[in-house]
Amino acid sequence: MDYKVGVISGDGIGPEIVREAKKVLDKVGEVFGHSFSYDEILMGGVSIDAVGVPLTDEAIAQAKEADAVLMGSIGGNTSTSPWYKLPANLRPEAGLLKLRKSLNLFANLRPAYLYGELRAACPLRDDIIGDGFDMMIMRELTGGLYFGDRRTEEQDGVMTAVDTLTYNENEIRRIAKRGFDIAMKRRKKVTSVDKANVLDSSRLWRKVVEEVAKDYKEVTLEHMLVDNCAMQLVKDPGQFDVILTENMFGDILSDEASMVTGSIGMLSSASLNDTKFGLYEPSGGSAPDIAGKGIANPIATILSAAMMLRYSFDLDREADAVEEAVRQVLKEQYRTVDIMPQEEAEKESVTQVGTAQMGDLIADKIR
Ligand code: IPM
Ligand code: MN
């Protein structure tokens, strides 16, 4: 079959890591008899430089035309890049938020899994890692603080900034259902994370999640306060299966979860709506400090492409093949610099490779 993939290469390391994911997709096409066509979509800093805004209506239309969108990363150094001298609604990130909202991508799946081969890159003690961990963070993506009213104004002579955290019960219900659905295909446990001891939005969140849970009798539900969750992630990450949480908490906790897997360069993500369409992107940022050096880890992007095969195209066998290829390459001890701690560098059996070589190795293992 022919699949139409929108591609947002974006800024920083974006183009380098996306190139490797396309390489792997093309290999999947060759081996399994599919073809992928790519339509380059401008978003982020590159779009600002080219046309003055981070996302145009044409770019949104292009994304809607595609069967799914594969994205690298957007944004630059927030202290030095001229993009951050622009008003907030014209900065690179505004493009991504607008795209998520325009496509109604409310469900953000971020799997955090520790590969046995990467134990040495995990910053946690061996006894804490135990048998390893495998969790799915289900982050609400189109509500909460990210999309509430905001303003900065002078009130009685004092500069004051306001952001609002709003959720209605429908928004909570639809993401909660997604969380429970995913849990049913995994270890049947949902940890719903909130701040119900302080926030009204969290109290409503908890109430609606409990209502939804009644339709999933086989799933064990527990509630956890977000501050405690931040602590539990480094104390006992093995306890989590599905973490269900609102937008801002999910943003923060998913970075933390990625780091305990060894590197943010390993964490893929899928942003889904009510259709088969999805936006697939690594959870990490544009890493402007290493852009263009050919050392960025393309694995998160390659694993995001695997999620695209699975969730948007229903190509499970093909997705399995990509994930297995990644595992093989790690097993053969190939590492990009971010997953290669110093002690490993001295071992002769471990080979440090760059971005393109990692992509080649993985593509080569697709069969
Ligand atoms: C992410 C990123 C974005 C977010 C930024 C770039 C707006 O950090 O996808 O986690 O906060 O959602
Ligand atoms: Mn983030």
Coordinates of C-alpha atoms and ligand atoms in Angstrom, one line a residue:
M1 CA 0.0 0.0 0.0
D2 CA 1.0 3.6 -0.5
Y3 CA 1.1 5.8 2.6
K4 CA 1.3 9.6 2.6
V5 CA 3.6 10.8 5.4
G6 CA 3.7 14.5 6.2
V7 CA 7.2 15.3 7.4
I8 CA 8.2 18.2 9.8
S9 CA 11.9 18.2 9.9
G10 CA 12.0 21.4 11.9
D11 CA 14.9 22.9 13.8
G12 CA 18.2 21.9 15.5
I13 CA 18.8 18.2 15.3
G14 CA 15.3 17.7 13.7
P15 CA 16.5 17.3 10.0
E16 CA 19.2 14.8 11.0
I17 CA 17.1 12.5 13.1
V18 CA 14.1 12.6 10.7
R19 CA 16.4 11.6 7.8
E20 CA 17.3 8.4 9.7
A21 CA 13.7 7.6 10.4
K22 CA 12.8 8.0 6.7
K23 CA 15.7 5.7 5.9
V24 CA 14.2 3.0 8.2
L25 CA 10.7 3.5 6.8
D26 CA 12.0 3.1 3.3
K27 CA 13.7 -0.1 4.3
V28 CA 10.4 -1.3 5.8
G29 CA 8.7 -0.4 2.5
E30 CA 11.2 -2.4 0.6
V31 CA 11.1 -5.5 2.8
F32 CA 7.3 -5.6 3.4
G33 CA 6.1 -4.2 0.0
H34 CA 4.8 -0.8 1.0
S35 CA 5.6 2.6 -0.3
F36 CA 5.9 5.8 1.7
S37 CA 5.7 9.2 0.1
Y38 CA 6.9 12.2 2.0
D39 CA 5.5 15.7 2.0
E40 CA 7.8 18.2 3.7
I41 CA 5.8 20.6 6.0
L42 CA 7.3 23.8 7.3
M43 CA 7.0 24.4 11.1
G44 CA 8.9 26.1 13.9
G45 CA 12.0 28.3 13.5
V46 CA 12.6 27.3 9.9
S47 CA 9.1 28.5 9.1
I48 CA 9.6 31.8 10.9
D49 CA 12.8 32.4 8.9
A50 CA 11.1 31.5 5.6
V51 CA 7.6 33.1 6.0
G52 CA 7.6 35.0 9.3
V53 CA 5.3 32.7 11.3
P54 CA 5.9 29.3 12.9
L55 CA 2.9 27.6 11.2
T56 CA 0.9 28.7 8.3
D57 CA -2.7 27.7 7.4
E58 CA -1.2 25.9 4.3
A59 CA 1.1 23.9 6.5
I60 CA -2.0 22.8 8.7
A61 CA -3.8 21.9 5.5
Q62 CA -0.8 19.8 4.3
A63 CA -0.8 18.0 7.6
K64 CA -4.5 17.2 7.3
E65 CA -3.9 15.8 3.8
A66 CA -1.4 13.3 5.1
D67 CA -2.2 9.9 6.5
A68 CA 0.1 10.7 9.5
V69 CA 2.8 13.2 10.3
L70 CA 6.4 12.4 11.3
M71 CA 8.2 15.2 13.1
G72 CA 11.7 15.9 14.3
S73 CA 11.9 18.8 16.7
I74 CA 11.3 22.5 16.7
G75 CA 12.8 25.5 18.6
G76 CA 16.2 26.9 19.4
N77 CA 18.2 28.2 22.3
T78 CA 15.7 30.2 24.3
S79 CA 18.4 32.6 25.6
T80 CA 20.3 33.3 22.4
S81 CA 18.1 32.6 19.4
P82 CA 16.4 35.7 17.8
W83 CA 13.2 33.6 17.6
Y84 CA 12.7 34.2 21.3
K85 CA 12.7 38.0 20.9
L86 CA 9.4 37.6 19.0
P87 CA 6.0 37.8 20.8
A88 CA 5.1 34.5 22.3
N89 CA 2.5 33.6 19.7
L90 CA 5.1 33.9 16.9
R91 CA 7.8 31.7 18.5
P92 CA 8.5 28.1 17.3
E93 CA 6.6 26.4 20.1
A94 CA 3.5 28.3 19.2
G95 CA 3.5 26.5 15.9
L96 CA 3.5 23.0 17.6
L97 CA 0.8 24.0 20.0
K98 CA -1.4 25.3 17.2
L99 CA -0.9 22.1 15.2
R100 CA -1.8 19.9 18.1
K101 CA -4.9 22.0 18.7
S102 CA -5.9 22.3 15.0
L103 CA -5.7 18.5 14.6
N104 CA -7.4 17.8 17.9
L105 CA -4.4 15.6 19.0
F106 CA -5.6 15.2 22.6
A107 CA -3.9 11.9 23.5
N108 CA -0.1 11.9 23.8
L109 CA 1.4 8.5 24.4
R110 CA 5.0 8.4 25.7
P111 CA 6.4 4.9 26.3
A112 CA 9.3 4.8 28.7
Y113 CA 11.0 1.4 28.6
L114 CA 14.4 0.3 29.9
Y115 CA 16.3 -1.8 27.4
G116 CA 18.3 -4.4 29.3
E117 CA 21.4 -3.3 27.2
L118 CA 21.1 0.2 28.5
R119 CA 21.2 -0.5 32.2
A120 CA 24.6 1.1 32.4
A121 CA 23.2 4.4 30.9
C122 CA 20.4 4.4 33.5
P123 CA 21.3 6.9 36.3
L124 CA 19.5 4.8 39.0
R125 CA 21.2 2.2 41.3
D126 CA 21.0 -1.4 40.2
D127 CA 18.8 -2.4 43.1
I128 CA 16.3 0.3 42.2
I129 CA 16.3 -0.8 38.5
G130 CA 15.5 -4.3 39.6
D131 CA 13.9 -6.2 36.8
G132 CA 13.7 -3.0 34.8
F133 CA 10.6 -1.0 33.9
D134 CA 8.1 -0.5 31.1
M135 CA 5.6 2.3 31.4
M136 CA 3.3 4.3 29.2
I137 CA 2.7 7.9 30.0
M138 CA -0.7 9.0 28.7
R139 CA -0.6 12.8 28.6
E140 CA -3.6 15.0 27.8
L141 CA -2.3 17.3 25.1
T142 CA -4.9 19.9 24.1
G143 CA -6.1 21.3 27.4
G144 CA -5.0 22.6 30.8
L145 CA -2.5 25.4 31.3
Y146 CA -1.2 25.1 27.8
F147 CA -4.4 26.3 26.3
G148 CA -6.1 28.4 29.0
D149 CA -6.5 32.2 28.9
R150 CA -3.2 34.0 29.6
R151 CA -2.2 37.6 29.9
T152 CA 0.4 39.8 31.4
E153 CA -0.8 43.2 32.5
E154 CA -0.3 45.9 35.1
Q155 CA -2.7 45.6 38.0
D156 CA -2.6 48.6 40.5
G157 CA 0.9 49.4 39.3
V158 CA 2.3 45.9 39.6
M159 CA 3.1 43.7 36.6
T160 CA 1.0 40.6 36.9
A161 CA 0.9 37.5 34.7
V162 CA -2.0 35.0 34.7
D163 CA -2.3 31.5 33.2
T164 CA -5.4 29.4 33.6
L165 CA -5.7 25.7 34.0
T166 CA -9.1 24.6 32.7
Y167 CA -10.5 21.1 32.1
N168 CA -14.1 20.1 31.4
E169 CA -15.4 16.7 32.2
N170 CA -15.6 15.7 28.5
E171 CA -11.9 16.4 27.9
I172 CA -11.0 14.3 31.0
R173 CA -13.3 11.5 30.1
R174 CA -11.9 11.0 26.5
I175 CA -8.3 10.9 27.7
A176 CA -9.2 8.6 30.6
K177 CA -10.8 6.2 28.3
R178 CA -7.7 6.1 26.1
G179 CA -5.6 5.5 29.2
F180 CA -7.8 2.5 30.3
D181 CA -7.9 1.1 26.8
I182 CA -4.1 1.1 26.6
A183 CA -3.9 -0.5 30.1
M184 CA -6.2 -3.3 28.9
K185 CA -3.5 -4.2 26.3
R186 CA -0.8 -4.0 28.9
R187 CA -0.5 -4.9 32.6
K188 CA -3.9 -3.5 33.5
K189 CA -2.9 -0.9 35.9
V190 CA -3.6 2.9 35.7
T191 CA -2.0 5.4 37.9
S192 CA -3.9 8.7 37.6
V193 CA -1.7 11.6 38.5
D194 CA -3.1 14.9 39.8
K195 CA -2.8 17.5 42.5
A196 CA -6.2 17.0 44.0
N197 CA -5.1 18.2 47.4
V198 CA -4.9 21.7 46.0
L199 CA -6.5 22.1 42.5
D200 CA -10.1 22.1 41.5
S201 CA -9.2 20.9 38.1
S202 CA -7.5 17.9 39.7
R203 CA -10.5 17.1 41.9
L204 CA -12.7 17.0 38.8
W205 CA -10.1 14.9 37.1
R206 CA -10.1 12.4 39.9
K207 CA -13.9 12.2 39.9
V208 CA -14.2 11.6 36.2
V209 CA -11.4 9.1 36.1
E210 CA -13.2 7.1 38.8
E211 CA -16.4 7.1 36.7
V212 CA -14.6 5.9 33.7
A213 CA -12.9 3.2 35.7
K214 CA -16.2 1.6 36.4
D215 CA -16.3 0.4 32.8
Y216 CA -12.9 -1.3 33.1
K217 CA -13.4 -3.7 36.0
E218 CA -10.2 -5.6 35.2
V219 CA -8.0 -2.5 35.5
T220 CA -6.6 -1.5 38.8
L221 CA -6.8 2.2 39.3
E222 CA -4.7 4.2 41.8
H223 CA -4.4 7.9 42.3
M224 CA -1.1 9.6 43.0
L225 CA -0.2 13.2 43.7
V226 CA 2.1 14.6 41.1
D227 CA 4.9 15.6 43.6
N228 CA 4.8 12.0 44.9
C229 CA 4.9 10.7 41.4
A230 CA 8.0 12.7 40.6
M231 CA 9.6 11.0 43.6
Q232 CA 8.3 7.5 42.9
L233 CA 9.7 7.6 39.3
V234 CA 13.2 7.6 40.7
K235 CA 12.4 5.5 43.8
D236 CA 10.6 2.6 42.2
P237 CA 9.9 3.1 38.5
G238 CA 8.9 -0.6 38.1
Q239 CA 5.6 0.1 39.9
F240 CA 4.1 1.9 36.9
D241 CA 2.2 0.6 34.0
V242 CA 0.0 3.4 32.5
I243 CA 0.4 6.9 34.0
L244 CA -2.6 9.0 33.1
T245 CA -2.2 12.7 33.6
E246 CA -3.0 16.2 32.4
N247 CA -0.9 18.3 30.0
M248 CA 1.6 20.1 32.2
F249 CA 2.2 17.3 34.6
G250 CA 2.7 14.9 31.7
D251 CA 5.2 17.3 30.1
I252 CA 7.4 17.3 33.2
L253 CA 7.0 13.7 34.2
S254 CA 7.7 12.4 30.7
D255 CA 11.1 14.1 30.7
E256 CA 11.9 12.6 34.0
A257 CA 10.7 9.1 32.9
S258 CA 12.9 9.4 29.8
M259 CA 16.0 10.2 31.8
V260 CA 15.6 7.1 33.9
T261 CA 15.5 5.0 30.7
G262 CA 19.1 6.3 30.0
S263 CA 18.5 9.2 27.6
I264 CA 15.8 11.4 26.3
G265 CA 17.2 10.3 22.9
M266 CA 15.3 7.0 23.4
L267 CA 11.8 8.2 24.1
S268 CA 9.3 8.1 21.2
S269 CA 5.8 9.6 21.2
A270 CA 2.5 9.5 19.4
S271 CA -0.2 12.2 19.5
L272 CA -3.5 10.9 18.5
N273 CA -7.1 12.2 17.9
D274 CA -10.3 10.3 17.3
T275 CA -9.3 9.1 13.9
K276 CA -6.3 7.0 12.6
F277 CA -4.3 10.1 12.1
G278 CA -1.4 10.8 14.4
L279 CA 1.6 13.1 14.8
Y280 CA 4.7 11.1 15.7
E281 CA 7.7 12.8 17.3
P282 CA 10.6 12.1 19.7
S283 CA 9.9 13.5 23.2
G284 CA 13.2 15.3 23.2
G285 CA 13.9 18.8 22.0
S286 CA 15.8 20.3 19.2
A287 CA 19.2 20.2 21.1
P288 CA 20.6 23.2 19.3
D289 CA 24.0 22.7 21.0
I290 CA 24.7 19.5 19.1
A291 CA 22.8 20.3 15.9
G292 CA 24.7 19.6 12.7
K293 CA 27.4 17.6 14.4
G294 CA 26.0 14.2 13.3
I295 CA 26.0 12.9 16.9
A296 CA 22.3 13.1 17.8
N297 CA 20.6 9.9 18.7
P298 CA 18.0 9.0 16.0
I299 CA 16.4 6.1 18.0
A300 CA 13.5 8.1 19.5
T301 CA 12.5 9.3 16.1
I302 CA 12.9 5.8 14.6
L303 CA 10.8 4.4 17.4
S304 CA 8.2 7.2 16.7
A305 CA 8.1 6.0 13.1
A306 CA 7.4 2.5 14.5
M307 CA 4.5 3.9 16.5
M308 CA 3.2 5.5 13.3
L309 CA 3.2 2.1 11.6
R310 CA 1.4 0.6 14.5
Y311 CA -1.2 3.2 15.4
S312 CA -2.0 5.0 12.1
F313 CA -1.3 2.3 9.6
D314 CA -2.1 -0.9 11.6
L315 CA 1.2 -2.4 10.4
D316 CA 2.0 -4.3 13.6
R317 CA 4.4 -6.7 12.0
E318 CA 6.4 -3.9 10.5
A319 CA 6.4 -2.0 13.8
D320 CA 7.7 -5.1 15.6
A321 CA 10.4 -5.4 13.0
V322 CA 11.6 -1.8 13.6
E323 CA 11.6 -2.3 17.4
E324 CA 13.4 -5.6 17.1
A325 CA 16.0 -3.9 14.8
V326 CA 16.7 -1.3 17.5
R327 CA 17.0 -3.9 20.1
Q328 CA 19.5 -5.9 18.0
V329 CA 21.7 -2.9 17.3
L330 CA 21.8 -2.1 21.0
K331 CA 22.5 -5.8 21.8
E332 CA 25.4 -5.6 19.3
Q333 CA 26.7 -2.8 21.5
Y334 CA 26.4 0.1 19.1
R335 CA 25.8 3.4 21.0
T336 CA 25.4 7.1 20.2
V337 CA 27.2 9.3 22.6
D338 CA 24.2 10.1 24.8
I339 CA 23.7 6.4 25.8
M340 CA 27.4 5.7 26.2
P341 CA 28.6 6.5 29.7
Q342 CA 32.4 6.8 30.3
E343 CA 32.9 3.4 31.8
E344 CA 31.4 1.9 28.6
A345 CA 33.6 4.0 26.3
E346 CA 36.6 2.1 27.7
K347 CA 35.2 -1.3 26.9
E348 CA 36.4 -2.5 23.5
S349 CA 33.2 -4.4 22.7
V350 CA 31.2 -1.1 22.6
T351 CA 31.2 0.9 19.4
Q352 CA 30.3 4.6 19.4
V353 CA 28.5 5.7 16.2
G354 CA 27.0 8.9 14.8
T355 CA 23.5 9.7 13.8
A356 CA 23.6 8.4 10.2
Q357 CA 25.5 5.2 11.1
M358 CA 23.0 4.4 13.8
G359 CA 20.2 4.8 11.1
D360 CA 22.1 2.6 8.7
L361 CA 22.6 -0.1 11.3
I362 CA 18.9 -0.2 12.2
A363 CA 17.7 -0.1 8.6
D364 CA 20.1 -3.0 7.8
K365 CA 18.4 -5.1 10.5
I366 CA 14.9 -4.8 9.1
R367 CA 13.9 -8.1 7.6
Ligands
IPM1 C1 7.1 18.4 24.5 C2 7.7 19.8 24.4 C3 6.6 20.8 24.1 C4 5.6 20.8 25.2 C5 7.1 22.2 23.8 C6 8.2 22.3 22.7 C7 6.0 23.2 23.6 O1 8.4 20.1 25.6 O2 6.5 18.0 23.5 O3 7.1 17.8 25.6 O4 5.8 21.4 26.2 O5 4.6 20.1 25.0
MN2 MN 8.4 18.5 27.1

